[in-house]
CSV table of C-alpha atoms in Angstrom, one decimal:
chain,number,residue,atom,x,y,z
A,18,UNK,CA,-39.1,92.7,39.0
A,19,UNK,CA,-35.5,92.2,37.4
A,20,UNK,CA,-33.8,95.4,36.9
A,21,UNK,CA,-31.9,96.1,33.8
A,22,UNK,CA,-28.4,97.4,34.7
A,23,UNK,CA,-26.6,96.8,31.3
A,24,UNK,CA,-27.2,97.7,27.8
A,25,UNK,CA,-29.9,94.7,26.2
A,26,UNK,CA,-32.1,94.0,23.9
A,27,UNK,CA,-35.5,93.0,24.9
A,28,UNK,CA,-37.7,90.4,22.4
A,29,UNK,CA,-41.2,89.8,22.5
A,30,UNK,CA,-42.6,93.0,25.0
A,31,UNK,CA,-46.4,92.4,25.2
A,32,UNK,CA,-46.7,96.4,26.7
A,33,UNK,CA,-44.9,98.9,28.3
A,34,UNK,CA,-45.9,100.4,31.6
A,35,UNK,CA,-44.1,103.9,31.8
A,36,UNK,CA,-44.1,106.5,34.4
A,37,UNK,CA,-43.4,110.4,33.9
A,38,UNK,CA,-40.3,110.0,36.0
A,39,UNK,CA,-38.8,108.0,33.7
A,40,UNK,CA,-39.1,104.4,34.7
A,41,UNK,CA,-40.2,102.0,32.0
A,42,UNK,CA,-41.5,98.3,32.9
A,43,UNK,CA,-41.8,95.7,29.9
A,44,UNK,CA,-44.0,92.7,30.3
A,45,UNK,CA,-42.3,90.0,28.6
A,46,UNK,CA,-44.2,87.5,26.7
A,47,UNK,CA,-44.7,84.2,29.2
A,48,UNK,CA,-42.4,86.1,32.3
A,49,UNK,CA,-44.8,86.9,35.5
A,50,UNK,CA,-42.3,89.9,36.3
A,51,UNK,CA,-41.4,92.9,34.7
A,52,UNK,CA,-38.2,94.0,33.1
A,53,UNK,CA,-37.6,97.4,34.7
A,54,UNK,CA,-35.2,99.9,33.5
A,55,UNK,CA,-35.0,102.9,35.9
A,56,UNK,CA,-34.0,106.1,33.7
A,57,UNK,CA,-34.4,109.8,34.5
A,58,UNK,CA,-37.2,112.2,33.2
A,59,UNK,CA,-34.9,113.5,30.2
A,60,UNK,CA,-33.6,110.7,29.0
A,61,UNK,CA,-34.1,109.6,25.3
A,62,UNK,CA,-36.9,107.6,24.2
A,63,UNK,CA,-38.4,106.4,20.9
A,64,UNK,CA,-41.3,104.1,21.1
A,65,UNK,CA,-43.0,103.5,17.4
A,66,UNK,CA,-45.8,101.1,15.8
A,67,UNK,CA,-47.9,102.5,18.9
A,68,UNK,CA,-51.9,100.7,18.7
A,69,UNK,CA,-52.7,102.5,22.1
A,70,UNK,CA,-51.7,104.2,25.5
A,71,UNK,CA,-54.0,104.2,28.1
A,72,UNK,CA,-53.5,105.6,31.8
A,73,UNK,CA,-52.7,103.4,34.2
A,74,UNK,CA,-53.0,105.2,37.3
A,75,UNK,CA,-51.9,108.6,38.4
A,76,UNK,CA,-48.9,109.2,36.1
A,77,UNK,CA,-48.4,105.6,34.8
A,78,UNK,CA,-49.5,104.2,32.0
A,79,UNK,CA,-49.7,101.2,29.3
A,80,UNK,CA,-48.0,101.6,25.7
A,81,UNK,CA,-49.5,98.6,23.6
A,82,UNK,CA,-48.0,98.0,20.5
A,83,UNK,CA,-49.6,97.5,16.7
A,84,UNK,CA,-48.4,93.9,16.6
A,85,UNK,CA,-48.7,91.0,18.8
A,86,UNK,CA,-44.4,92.6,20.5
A,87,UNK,CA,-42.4,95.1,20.8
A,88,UNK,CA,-38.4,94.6,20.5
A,89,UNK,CA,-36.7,96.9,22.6
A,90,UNK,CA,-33.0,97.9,22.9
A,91,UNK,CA,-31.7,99.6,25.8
A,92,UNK,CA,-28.5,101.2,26.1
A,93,UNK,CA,-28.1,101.6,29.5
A,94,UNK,CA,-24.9,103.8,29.7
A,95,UNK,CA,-26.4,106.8,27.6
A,96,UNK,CA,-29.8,106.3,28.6
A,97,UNK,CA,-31.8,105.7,25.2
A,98,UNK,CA,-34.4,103.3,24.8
A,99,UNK,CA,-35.6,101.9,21.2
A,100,UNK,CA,-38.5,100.0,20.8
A,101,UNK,CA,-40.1,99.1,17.6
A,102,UNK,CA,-43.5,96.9,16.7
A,103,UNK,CA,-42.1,93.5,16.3
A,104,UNK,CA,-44.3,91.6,14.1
């Protein structure tokens, strides 16, 4: 797992594996880890060009995008998160 503790911008996220408590994992296209950025329940996100979410297990769960990526940019400092179908 690599935390993310400055503001990025993630290419080429093959899904998202989110939790109600506000922690978002991105699986990176040919990375074995995840990208993890630990946020709080109220913080702001905006996920779009959604193909499915499916539960994970208990209160995780997968956001898969339209395309073949997401591109995601995080700004760490005010705690909003942007991804968009990247195709």
């Amino acid at each position: 797992m690599n935390r993310i503790t400055q503001t990025t911008r993630l290419d080429r996220v093959e899904h998202i594996l989110g939790s109600g408590t506000g922690t978002l994992d991105f699986a990176i296209e040919g990375q074995t880890a995840y990208h993890t950025w630990e946020g709080e329940e109220d913080d702001n996100w905006d996920v779009q060009g959604i193909d499915s979410i499916k539960n994970a297990d208990e209160d995780r769960f997968l956001i898969y995008p339209e395309g073949e990526y997401f591109m995601c940019e995080i700004d760490v400092d005010r705690g909003v998160v942007r991804c968009r179908c990247d195709e």
